[in-house]
Short mmCIF file of C-alpha atoms in Angstrom, two decimals:
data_model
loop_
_atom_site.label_atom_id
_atom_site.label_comp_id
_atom_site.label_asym_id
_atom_site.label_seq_id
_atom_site.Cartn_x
_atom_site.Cartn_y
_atom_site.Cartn_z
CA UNK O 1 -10.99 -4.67 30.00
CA UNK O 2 -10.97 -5.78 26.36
CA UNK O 3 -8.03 -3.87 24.29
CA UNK O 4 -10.42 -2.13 21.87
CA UNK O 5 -12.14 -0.32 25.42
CA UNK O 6 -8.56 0.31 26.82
CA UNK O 7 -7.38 2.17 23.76
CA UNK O 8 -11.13 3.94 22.86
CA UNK O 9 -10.98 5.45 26.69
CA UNK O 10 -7.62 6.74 26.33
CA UNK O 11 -8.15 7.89 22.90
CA UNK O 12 -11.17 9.51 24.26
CA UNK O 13 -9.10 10.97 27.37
CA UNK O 14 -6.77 12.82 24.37
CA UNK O 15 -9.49 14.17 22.52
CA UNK O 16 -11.19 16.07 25.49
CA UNK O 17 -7.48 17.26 26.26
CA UNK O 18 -7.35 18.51 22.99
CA UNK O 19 -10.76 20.00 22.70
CA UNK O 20 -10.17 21.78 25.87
CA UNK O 21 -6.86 23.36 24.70
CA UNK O 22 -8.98 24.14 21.49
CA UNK O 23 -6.75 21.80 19.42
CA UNK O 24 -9.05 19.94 17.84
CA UNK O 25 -9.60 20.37 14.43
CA UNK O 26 -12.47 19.33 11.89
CA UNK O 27 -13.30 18.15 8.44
CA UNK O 28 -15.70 20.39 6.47
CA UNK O 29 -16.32 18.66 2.76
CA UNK O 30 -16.93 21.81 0.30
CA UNK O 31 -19.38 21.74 -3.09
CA UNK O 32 -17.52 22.67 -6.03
CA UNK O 33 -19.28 24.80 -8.40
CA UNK O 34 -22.79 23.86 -9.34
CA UNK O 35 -22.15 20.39 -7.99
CA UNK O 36 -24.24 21.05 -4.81
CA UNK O 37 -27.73 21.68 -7.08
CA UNK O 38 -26.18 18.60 -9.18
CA UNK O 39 -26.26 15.78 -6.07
CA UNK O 40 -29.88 17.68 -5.52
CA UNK O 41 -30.76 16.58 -8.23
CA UNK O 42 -29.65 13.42 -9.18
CA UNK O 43 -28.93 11.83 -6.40
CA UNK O 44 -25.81 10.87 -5.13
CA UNK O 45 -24.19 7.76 -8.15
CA UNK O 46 -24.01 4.76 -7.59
CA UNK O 47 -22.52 1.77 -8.18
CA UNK O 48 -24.20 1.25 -11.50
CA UNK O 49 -23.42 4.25 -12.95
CA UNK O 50 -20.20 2.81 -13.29
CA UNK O 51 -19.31 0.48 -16.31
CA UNK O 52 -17.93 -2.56 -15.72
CA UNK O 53 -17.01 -6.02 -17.79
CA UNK O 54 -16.78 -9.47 -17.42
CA UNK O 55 -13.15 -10.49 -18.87
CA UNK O 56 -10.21 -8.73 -19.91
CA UNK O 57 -10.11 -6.22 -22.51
CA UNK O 58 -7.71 -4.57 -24.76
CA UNK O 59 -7.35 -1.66 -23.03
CA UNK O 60 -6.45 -3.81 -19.52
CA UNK O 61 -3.14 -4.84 -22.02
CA UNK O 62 -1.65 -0.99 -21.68
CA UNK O 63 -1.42 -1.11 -17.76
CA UNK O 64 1.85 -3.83 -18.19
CA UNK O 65 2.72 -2.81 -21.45
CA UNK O 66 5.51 0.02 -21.68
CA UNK O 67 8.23 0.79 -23.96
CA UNK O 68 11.40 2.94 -23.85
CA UNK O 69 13.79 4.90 -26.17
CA UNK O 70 16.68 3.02 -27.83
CA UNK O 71 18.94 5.06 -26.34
CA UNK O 72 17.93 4.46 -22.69
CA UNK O 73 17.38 0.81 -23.56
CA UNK O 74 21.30 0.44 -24.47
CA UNK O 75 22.65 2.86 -21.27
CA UNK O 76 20.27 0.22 -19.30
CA UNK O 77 22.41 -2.78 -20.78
CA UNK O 78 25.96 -0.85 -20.30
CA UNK O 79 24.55 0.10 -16.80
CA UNK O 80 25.26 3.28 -17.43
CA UNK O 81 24.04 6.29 -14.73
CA UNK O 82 20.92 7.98 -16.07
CA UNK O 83 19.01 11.07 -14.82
CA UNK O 84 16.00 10.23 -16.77
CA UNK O 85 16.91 13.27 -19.49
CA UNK O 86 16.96 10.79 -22.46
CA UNK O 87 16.21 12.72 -25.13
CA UNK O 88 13.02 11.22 -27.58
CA UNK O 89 12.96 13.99 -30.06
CA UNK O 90 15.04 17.62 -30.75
CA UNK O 91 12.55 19.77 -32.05
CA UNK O 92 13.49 20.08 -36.25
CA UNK O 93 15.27 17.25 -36.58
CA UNK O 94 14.29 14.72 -39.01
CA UNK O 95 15.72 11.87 -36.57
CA UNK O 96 12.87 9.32 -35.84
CA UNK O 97 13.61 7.80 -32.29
CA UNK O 98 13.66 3.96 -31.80
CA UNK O 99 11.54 2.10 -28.94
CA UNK O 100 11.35 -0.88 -27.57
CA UNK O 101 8.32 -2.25 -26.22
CA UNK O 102 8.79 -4.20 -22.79
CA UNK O 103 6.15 -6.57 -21.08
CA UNK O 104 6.07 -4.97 -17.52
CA UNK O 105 6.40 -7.33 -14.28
CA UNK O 106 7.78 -5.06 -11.72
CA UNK O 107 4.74 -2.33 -10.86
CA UNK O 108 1.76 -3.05 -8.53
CA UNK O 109 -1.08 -2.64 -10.40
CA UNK O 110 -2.27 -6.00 -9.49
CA UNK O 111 -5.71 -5.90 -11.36
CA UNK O 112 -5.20 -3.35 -14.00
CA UNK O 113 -6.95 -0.81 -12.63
CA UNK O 114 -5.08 2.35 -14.21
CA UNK O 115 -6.43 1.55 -17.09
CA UNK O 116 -10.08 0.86 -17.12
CA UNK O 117 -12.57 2.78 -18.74
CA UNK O 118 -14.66 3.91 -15.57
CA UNK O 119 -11.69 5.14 -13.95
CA UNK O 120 -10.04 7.11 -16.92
CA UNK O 121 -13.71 8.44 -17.39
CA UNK O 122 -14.11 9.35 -13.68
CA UNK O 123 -10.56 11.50 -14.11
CA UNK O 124 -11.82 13.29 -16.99
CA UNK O 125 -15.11 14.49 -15.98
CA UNK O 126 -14.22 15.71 -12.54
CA UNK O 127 -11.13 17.18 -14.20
CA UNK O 128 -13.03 19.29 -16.78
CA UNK O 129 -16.16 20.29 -14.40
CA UNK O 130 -13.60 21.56 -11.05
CA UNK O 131 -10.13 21.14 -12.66
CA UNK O 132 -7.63 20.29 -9.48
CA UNK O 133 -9.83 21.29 -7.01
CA UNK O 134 -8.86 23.71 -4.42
CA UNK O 135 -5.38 23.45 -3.85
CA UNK O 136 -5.00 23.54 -0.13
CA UNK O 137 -4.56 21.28 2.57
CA UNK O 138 -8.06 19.23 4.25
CA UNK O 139 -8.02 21.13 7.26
CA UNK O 140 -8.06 24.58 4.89
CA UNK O 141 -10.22 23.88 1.78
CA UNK O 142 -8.76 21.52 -0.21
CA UNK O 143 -11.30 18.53 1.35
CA UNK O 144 -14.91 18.68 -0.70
CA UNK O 145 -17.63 16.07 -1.50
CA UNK O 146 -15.28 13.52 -3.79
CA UNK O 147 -12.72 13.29 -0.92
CA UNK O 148 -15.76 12.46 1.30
CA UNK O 149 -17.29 10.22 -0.68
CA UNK O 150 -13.79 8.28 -1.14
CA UNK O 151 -13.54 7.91 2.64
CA UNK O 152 -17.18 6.32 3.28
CA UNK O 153 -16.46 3.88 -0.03
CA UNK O 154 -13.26 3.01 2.02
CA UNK O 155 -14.45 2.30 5.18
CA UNK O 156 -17.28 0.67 3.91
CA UNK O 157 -14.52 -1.95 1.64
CA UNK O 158 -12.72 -2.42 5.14
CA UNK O 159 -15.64 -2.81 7.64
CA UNK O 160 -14.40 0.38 9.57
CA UNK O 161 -16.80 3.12 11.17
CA UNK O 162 -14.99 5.61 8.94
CA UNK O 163 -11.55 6.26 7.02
CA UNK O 164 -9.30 9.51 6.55
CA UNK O 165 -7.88 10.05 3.09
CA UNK O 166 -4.17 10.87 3.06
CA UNK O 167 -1.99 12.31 0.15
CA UNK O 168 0.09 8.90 -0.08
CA UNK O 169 0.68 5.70 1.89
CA UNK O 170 3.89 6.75 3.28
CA UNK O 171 2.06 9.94 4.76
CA UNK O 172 -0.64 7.56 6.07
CA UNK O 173 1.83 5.57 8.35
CA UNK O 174 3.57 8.79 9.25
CA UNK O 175 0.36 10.61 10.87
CA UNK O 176 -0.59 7.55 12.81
CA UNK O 177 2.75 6.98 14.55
CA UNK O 178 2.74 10.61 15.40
CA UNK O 179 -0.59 10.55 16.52
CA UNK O 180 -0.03 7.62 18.78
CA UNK O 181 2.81 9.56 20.66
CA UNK O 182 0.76 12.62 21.13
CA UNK O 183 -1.31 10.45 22.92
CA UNK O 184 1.30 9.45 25.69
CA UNK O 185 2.06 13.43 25.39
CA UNK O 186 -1.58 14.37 26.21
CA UNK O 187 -1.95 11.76 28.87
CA UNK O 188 1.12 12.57 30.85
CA UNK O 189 1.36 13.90 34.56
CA UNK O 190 3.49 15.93 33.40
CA UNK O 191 5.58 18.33 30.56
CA UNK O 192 6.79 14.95 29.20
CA UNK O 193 5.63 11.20 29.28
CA UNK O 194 6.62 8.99 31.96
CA UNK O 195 8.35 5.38 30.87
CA UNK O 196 5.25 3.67 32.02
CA UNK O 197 2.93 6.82 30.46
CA UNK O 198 4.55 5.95 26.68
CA UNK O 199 3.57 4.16 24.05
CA UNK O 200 5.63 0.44 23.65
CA UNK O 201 5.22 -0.11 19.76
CA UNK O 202 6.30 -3.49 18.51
CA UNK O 203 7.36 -2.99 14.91
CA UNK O 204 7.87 -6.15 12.30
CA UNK O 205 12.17 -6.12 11.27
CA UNK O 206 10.70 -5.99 7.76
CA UNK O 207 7.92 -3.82 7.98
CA UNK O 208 7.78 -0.44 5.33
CA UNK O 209 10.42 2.18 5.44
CA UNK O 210 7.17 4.86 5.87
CA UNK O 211 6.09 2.76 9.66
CA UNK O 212 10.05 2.86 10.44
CA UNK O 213 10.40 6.46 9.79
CA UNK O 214 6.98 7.03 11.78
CA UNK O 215 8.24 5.35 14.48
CA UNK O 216 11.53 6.76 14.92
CA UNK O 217 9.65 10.74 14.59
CA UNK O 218 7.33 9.90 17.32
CA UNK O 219 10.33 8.28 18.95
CA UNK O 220 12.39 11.65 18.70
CA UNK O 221 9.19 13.18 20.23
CA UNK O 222 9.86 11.03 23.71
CA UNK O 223 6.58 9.88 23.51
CA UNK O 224 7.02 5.96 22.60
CA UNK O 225 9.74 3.75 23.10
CA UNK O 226 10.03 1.29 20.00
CA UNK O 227 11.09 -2.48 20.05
CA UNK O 228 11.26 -4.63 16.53
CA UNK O 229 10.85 -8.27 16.91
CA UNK O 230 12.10 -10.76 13.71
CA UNK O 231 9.84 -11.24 10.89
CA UNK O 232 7.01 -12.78 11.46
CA UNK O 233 8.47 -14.13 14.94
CA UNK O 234 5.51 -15.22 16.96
CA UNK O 235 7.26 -16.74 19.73
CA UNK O 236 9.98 -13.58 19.52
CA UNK O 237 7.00 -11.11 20.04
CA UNK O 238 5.28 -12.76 22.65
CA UNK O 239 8.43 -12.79 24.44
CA UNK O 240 9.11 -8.81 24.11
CA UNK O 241 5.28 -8.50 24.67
CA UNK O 242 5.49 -10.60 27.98
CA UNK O 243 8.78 -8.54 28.96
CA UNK O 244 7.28 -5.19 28.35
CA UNK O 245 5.60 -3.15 31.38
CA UNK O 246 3.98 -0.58 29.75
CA UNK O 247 0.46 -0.41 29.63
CA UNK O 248 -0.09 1.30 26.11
CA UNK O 249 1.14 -1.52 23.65
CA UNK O 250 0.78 -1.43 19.87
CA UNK O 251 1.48 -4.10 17.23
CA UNK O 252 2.23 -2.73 13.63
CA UNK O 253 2.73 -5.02 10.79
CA UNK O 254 3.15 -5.04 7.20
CA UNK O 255 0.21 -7.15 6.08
CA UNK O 256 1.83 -8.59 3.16
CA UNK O 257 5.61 -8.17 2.40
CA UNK O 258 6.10 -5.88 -0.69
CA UNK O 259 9.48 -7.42 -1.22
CA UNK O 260 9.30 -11.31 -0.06
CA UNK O 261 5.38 -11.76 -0.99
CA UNK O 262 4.84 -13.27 2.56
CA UNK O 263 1.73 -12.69 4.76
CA UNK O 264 1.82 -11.36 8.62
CA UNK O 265 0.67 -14.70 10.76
CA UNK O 266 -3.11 -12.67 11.33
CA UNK O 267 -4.35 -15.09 13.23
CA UNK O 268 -1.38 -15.07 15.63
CA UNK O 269 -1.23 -11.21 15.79
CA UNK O 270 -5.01 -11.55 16.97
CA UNK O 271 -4.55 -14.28 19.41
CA UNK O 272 -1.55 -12.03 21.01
CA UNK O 273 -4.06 -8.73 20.96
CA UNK O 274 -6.58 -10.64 23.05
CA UNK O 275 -4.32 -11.82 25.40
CA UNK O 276 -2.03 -8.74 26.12
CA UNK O 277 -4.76 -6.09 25.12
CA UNK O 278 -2.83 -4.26 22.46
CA UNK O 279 -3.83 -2.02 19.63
CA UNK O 280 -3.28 -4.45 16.30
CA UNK O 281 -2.36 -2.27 13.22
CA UNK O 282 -1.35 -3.45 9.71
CA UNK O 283 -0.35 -1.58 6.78
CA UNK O 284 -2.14 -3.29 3.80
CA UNK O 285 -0.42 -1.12 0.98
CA UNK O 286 0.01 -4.94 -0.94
CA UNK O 287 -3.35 -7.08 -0.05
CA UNK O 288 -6.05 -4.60 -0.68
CA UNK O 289 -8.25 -4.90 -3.32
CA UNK O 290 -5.85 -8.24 -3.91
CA UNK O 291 -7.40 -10.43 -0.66
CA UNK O 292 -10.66 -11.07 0.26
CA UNK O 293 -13.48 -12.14 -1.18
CA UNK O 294 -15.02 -8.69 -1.85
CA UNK O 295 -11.52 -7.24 -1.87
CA UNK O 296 -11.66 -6.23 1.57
CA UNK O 297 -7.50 -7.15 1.91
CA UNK O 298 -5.43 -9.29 4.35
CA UNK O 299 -7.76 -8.93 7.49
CA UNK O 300 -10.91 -10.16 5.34
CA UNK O 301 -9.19 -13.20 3.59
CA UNK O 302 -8.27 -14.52 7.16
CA UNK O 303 -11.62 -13.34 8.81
CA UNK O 304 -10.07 -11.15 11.26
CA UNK O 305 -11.17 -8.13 10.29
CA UNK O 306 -12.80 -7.44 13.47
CA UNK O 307 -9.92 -7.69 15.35
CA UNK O 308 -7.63 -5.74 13.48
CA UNK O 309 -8.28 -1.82 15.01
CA UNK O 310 -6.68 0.68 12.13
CA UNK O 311 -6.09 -0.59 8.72
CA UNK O 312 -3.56 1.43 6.73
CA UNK O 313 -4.04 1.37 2.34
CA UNK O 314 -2.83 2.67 -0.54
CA UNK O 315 -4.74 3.68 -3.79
CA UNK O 316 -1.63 3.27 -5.56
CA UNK O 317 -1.37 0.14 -5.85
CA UNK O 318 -4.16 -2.16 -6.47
CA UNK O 319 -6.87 0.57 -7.29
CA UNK O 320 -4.42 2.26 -10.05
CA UNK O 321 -4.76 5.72 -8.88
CA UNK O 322 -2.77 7.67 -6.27
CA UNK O 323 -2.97 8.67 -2.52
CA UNK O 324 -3.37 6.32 0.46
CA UNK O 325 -6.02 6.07 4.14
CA UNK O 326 -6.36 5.07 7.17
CA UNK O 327 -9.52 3.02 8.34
CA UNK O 328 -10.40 3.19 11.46
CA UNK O 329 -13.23 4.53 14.39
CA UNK O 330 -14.81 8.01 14.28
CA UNK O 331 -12.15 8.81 17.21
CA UNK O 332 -9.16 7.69 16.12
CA UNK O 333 -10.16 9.76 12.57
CA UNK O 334 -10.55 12.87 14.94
CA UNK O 335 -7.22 12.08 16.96
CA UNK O 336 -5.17 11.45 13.61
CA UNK O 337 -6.54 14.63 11.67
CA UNK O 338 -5.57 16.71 14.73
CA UNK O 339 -2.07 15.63 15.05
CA UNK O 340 -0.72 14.09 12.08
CA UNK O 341 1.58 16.57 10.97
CA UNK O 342 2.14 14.27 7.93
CA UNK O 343 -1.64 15.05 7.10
CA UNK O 344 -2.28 18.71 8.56
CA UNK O 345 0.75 20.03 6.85
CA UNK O 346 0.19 18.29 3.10
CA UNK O 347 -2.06 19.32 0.42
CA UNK O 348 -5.21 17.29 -0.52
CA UNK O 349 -5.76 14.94 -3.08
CA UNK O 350 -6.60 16.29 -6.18
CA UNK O 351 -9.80 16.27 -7.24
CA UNK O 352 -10.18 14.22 -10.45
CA UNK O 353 -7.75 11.27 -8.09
CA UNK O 354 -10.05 10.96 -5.39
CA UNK O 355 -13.21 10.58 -8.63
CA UNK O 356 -11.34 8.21 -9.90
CA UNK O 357 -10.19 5.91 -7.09
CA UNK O 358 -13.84 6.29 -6.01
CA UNK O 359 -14.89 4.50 -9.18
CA UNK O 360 -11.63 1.96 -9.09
CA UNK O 361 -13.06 1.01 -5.22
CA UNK O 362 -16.80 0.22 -7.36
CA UNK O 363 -15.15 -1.28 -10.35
CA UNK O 364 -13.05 -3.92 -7.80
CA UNK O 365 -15.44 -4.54 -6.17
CA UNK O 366 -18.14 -5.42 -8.83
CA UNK O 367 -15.12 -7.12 -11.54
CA UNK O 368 -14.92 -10.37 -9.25
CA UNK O 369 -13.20 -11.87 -12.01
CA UNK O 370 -9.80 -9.28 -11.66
CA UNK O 371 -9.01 -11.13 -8.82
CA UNK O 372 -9.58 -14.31 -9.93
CA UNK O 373 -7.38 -14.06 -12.46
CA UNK O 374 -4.49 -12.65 -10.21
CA UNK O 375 -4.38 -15.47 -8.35
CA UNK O 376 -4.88 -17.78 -11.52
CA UNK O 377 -1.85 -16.52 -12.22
CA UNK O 378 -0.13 -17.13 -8.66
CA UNK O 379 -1.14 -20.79 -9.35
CA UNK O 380 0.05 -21.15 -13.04
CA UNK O 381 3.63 -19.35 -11.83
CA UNK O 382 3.67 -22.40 -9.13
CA UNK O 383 2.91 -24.93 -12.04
CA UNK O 384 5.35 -24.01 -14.61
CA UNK O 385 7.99 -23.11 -11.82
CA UNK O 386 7.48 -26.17 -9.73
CA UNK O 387 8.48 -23.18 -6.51
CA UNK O 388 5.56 -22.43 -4.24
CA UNK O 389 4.73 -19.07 -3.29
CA UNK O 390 2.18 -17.63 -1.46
CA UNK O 391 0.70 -14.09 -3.49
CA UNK O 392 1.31 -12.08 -6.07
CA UNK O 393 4.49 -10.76 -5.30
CA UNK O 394 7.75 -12.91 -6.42
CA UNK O 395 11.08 -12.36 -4.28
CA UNK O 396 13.98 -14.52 -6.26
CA UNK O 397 16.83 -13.41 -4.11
CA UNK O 398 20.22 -13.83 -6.16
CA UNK O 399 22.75 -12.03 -3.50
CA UNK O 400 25.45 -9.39 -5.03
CA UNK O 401 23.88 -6.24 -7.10
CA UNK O 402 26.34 -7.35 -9.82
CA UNK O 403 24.00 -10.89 -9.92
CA UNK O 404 20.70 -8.82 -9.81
CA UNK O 405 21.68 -6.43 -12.01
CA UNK O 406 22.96 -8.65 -14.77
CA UNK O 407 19.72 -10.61 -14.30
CA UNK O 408 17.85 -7.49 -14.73
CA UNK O 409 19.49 -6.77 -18.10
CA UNK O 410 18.93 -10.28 -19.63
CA UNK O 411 15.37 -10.06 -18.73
CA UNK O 412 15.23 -6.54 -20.61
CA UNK O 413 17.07 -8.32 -23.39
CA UNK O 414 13.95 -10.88 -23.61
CA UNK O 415 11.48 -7.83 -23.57
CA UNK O 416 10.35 -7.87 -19.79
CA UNK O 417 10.67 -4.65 -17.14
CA UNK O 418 11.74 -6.20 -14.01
CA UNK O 419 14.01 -4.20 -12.03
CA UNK O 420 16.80 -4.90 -9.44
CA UNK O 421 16.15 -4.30 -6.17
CA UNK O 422 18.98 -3.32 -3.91
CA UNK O 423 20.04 -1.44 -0.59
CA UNK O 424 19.10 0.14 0.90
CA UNK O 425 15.52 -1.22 -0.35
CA UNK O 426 17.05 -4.74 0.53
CA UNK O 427 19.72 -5.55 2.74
CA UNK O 428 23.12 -6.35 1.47
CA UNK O 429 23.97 -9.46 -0.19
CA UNK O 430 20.03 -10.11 -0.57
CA UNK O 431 19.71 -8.18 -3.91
CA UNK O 432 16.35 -9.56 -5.93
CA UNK O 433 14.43 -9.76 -8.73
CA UNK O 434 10.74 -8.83 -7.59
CA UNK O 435 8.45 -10.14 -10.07
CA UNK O 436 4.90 -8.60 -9.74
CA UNK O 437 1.91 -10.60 -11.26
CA UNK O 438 -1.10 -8.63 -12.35
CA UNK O 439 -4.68 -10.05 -13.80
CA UNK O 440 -3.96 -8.51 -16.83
CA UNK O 441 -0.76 -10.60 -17.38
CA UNK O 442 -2.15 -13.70 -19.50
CA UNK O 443 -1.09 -17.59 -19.17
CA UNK O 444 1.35 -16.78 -22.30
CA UNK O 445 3.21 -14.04 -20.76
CA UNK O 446 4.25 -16.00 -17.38
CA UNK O 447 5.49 -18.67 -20.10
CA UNK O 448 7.67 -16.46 -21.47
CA UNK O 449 8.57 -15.13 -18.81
CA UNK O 450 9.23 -18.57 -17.36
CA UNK O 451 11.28 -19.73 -20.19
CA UNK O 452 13.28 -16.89 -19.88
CA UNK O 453 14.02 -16.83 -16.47
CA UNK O 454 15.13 -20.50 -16.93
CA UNK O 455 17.74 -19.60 -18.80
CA UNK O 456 19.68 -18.50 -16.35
CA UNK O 457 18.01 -19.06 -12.77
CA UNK O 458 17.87 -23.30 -12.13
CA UNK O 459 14.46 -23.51 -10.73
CA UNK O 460 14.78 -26.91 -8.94
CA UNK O 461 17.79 -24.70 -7.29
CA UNK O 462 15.50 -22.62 -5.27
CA UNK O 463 14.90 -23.04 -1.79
CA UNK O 464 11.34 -21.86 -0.65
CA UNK O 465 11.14 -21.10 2.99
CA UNK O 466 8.69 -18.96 4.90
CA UNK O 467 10.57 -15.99 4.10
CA UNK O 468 11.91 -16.04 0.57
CA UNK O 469 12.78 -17.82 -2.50
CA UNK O 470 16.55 -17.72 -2.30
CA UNK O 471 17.91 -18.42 -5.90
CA UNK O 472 21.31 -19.61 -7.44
CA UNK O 473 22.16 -17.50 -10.62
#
């Protein structure tokens, strides 16, 4: 039996165990206000009600342009300990506060999405019609007609049956891994899962700290025993794979690497599901709306979408906006909303985030060119760099926090935001700049950038491997 039947039967056998202990719980979308007579109307919107262009605008600037006060600009430089209460302006004083304007290359809005027109719109109107919405969690009242409508826009980006909307990506991960356990928990002989009745996840060593913690919860649980295999270690995995008696195998991945810009071997992964009939789930926080030729992520630019059973996302990212989902079956949606405690126990999305993600899923899907330029950019990095990397995301490892750090302030010196990353985001000794590309960045800025990075980091010193771009301050 093929591993998409295995898992929907037992998936099925823990949903009739939890509707006949009454423990399965529903989604009920609620109207808001005269919106129900409004959809009666008009009609439910669609995609061209939503304005969209055909190059950059000014506005697409403001997403990776930022500035600071003068005062946290110099405690930056002396690396001096800040709790972000840097004070702008005492009320009656005639002091005028000092900025600096910085170019920003460390966030992840990779298409400039936060600040389109259509989405800031979207924000506003739903804001001033229902305000926050209710403010409860999905299962309660706080899941209406925008959540809804979010979801189907979702699945329908991924090429799922259907999608659940989660208050953040982290929370995402942290409902599935629960859920699978409770599945070894609802399937067991007895009070607690047999070895052979738990679930054997196989977790990526660099994979998010939100699948980790997932893990180790359902782990604590006694419902799934956990194995990591090295990054993106084919041979290492089939190994542990081959090794591993337990029926009920999973395979979670980190699509693409938010802090070494790699990509999971998909084809591999799916040539392993086939043959040892596992569950295949990636976590595409970093490739959606990024890969793909309609934006679909990681699973669409390698044609593998098929084979990949729950997609994890983020709308915090890519789209601009705020929350994160999981894409899956109509099951594994009823499963997950029953038992993720990370879900049940949060409050929903606010309303005017879920009306405007809605419109940043339209808008990237329709502005072909955002992605185009992204990766224009990937290319024109390569060029002036003479490194080779493989997406959006740029890992120059320098080793010691005193390297990163002082790299970080000279960069802030030439007028760019790009932050030091160190443990326990990064293991020791592998402290990093993490450069982050976005379409709205233009040709000019990556030669300043560049030119400033080469003032201090030898390009024809950097080692490109499969992993990283190790660099020699």
């Amino acid at each position: 039996m093929e591993a998409s039947s295995l898992w929907d039967k037992w998936v099925g056998e823990a949903l009739s165990k939890l509707q006949s202990s009454k423990l399965l719980r529903s989604l009920r979308p609620l109207y808001l206000s005269n919106q129900q007579q409004e959809i009666t109307n008009a009609g439910i919107s669609s995609e061209e009600d939503y304005e969209v262009f055909d190059g950059m605008q000014q506005w697409d600037r403001s997403s990776v342009k930022v500035s600071i006060s003068e005062s946290t600009y110099r405690k930056w430089l002396l690396e001096i300990p800040s709790s972000g209460d840097d004070i702008v302006h005492e009320e009656g004083s005639s002091h005028q506060q000092q900025f600096k304007q910085l170019l920003l290359f460390s966030g992840n809005d990779y298409l400039g999405l936060s600040s389109h027109p259509a989405v800031r719109k979207a924000a506003a109107k739903a804001a001033l019609e229902y305000g926050m919405g209710p403010r409860g969690s999905p299962l309660i009242c706080g899941y209406t007609y925008h959540h809804r409508l979010l979801e189907s826009s979702l699945a329908s980006l991924k090429n799922k049956e259907d999608c659940l909307l989660c208050p953040t990506g982290f929370s995402a991960n942290m409902a599935l891994m629960v859920a699978l356990g409770n599945i070894a928990s609802l399937l067991a002989t007895g009070n607690k899962p047999l070895k052979d009745e738990k679930i054997a996840i196989f977790s990526d060593e660099l994979n998010h700290a939100s699948i980790i913690d997932g893990i180790r919860l359902a782990e604590r649980q006694q419902s799934v025993e956990y194995f990591v295999y090295k990054h993106c270690d084919m041979s290492h995995l089939s190994e542990l794979l081959s090794s591993c008696k337990m029926k009920k195998k999973v395979v979670v991945t980190d699509s693409l690497f938010s802090m070494d810009g790699d990509f999971a071997p998909m084809l591999e992964l799916v040539e392993l599901r086939r043959k040892h009939n596992l569950l295949l789930v990636i976590d595409d926080a970093h490739g959606t709306f990024v890969c793909g030729k309609s934006g679909g992520g990681v699973a669409e630019e390698f044609d593998c979408e098929r084979d990949v059973d729950i997609c994890i996302g983020t709308l915090s990212k890519a789209a601009g906006c705020h929350g994160g989902f999981i894409a899956c079956s109509k099951r594994w949606k009823q499963l997950i909303q029953s038992r993720g405690r990370s879900f049940i126990f949060s409050t929903a999305t606010p309303v005017p985030i879920a009306a405007a993600a809605h419109a940043a899923v339209i808008v990237a899907k329709r502005e072909t060119w955002r992605r185009r330029e992204l990766w224009n950019r990937v290319q024109e990095f390569r060029a002036l760099t003479g490194t080779t990397i493989s997406s959006p995301i740029i890992s120059l490892i320098v080793g010691s926090e005193e390297k990163a750090l002082k790299a970080s302030r000279q960069l802030l010196k030439s007028g760019f935001h790009v932050t030091a990353i160190r443990p326990p985001t990064v293991p020791p000794n592998s402290c990093r700049l993490r450069i982050a590309l976005s379409a709205a960045h233009t040709t000019d800025d990556l030669k300043k950038l560049t030119s400033a990075l080469s003032s201090y980091i030898k390009f024809q010193d950097i080692e490109s491997t499969s992993l990283n771009i190790h660099s020699k301050l």
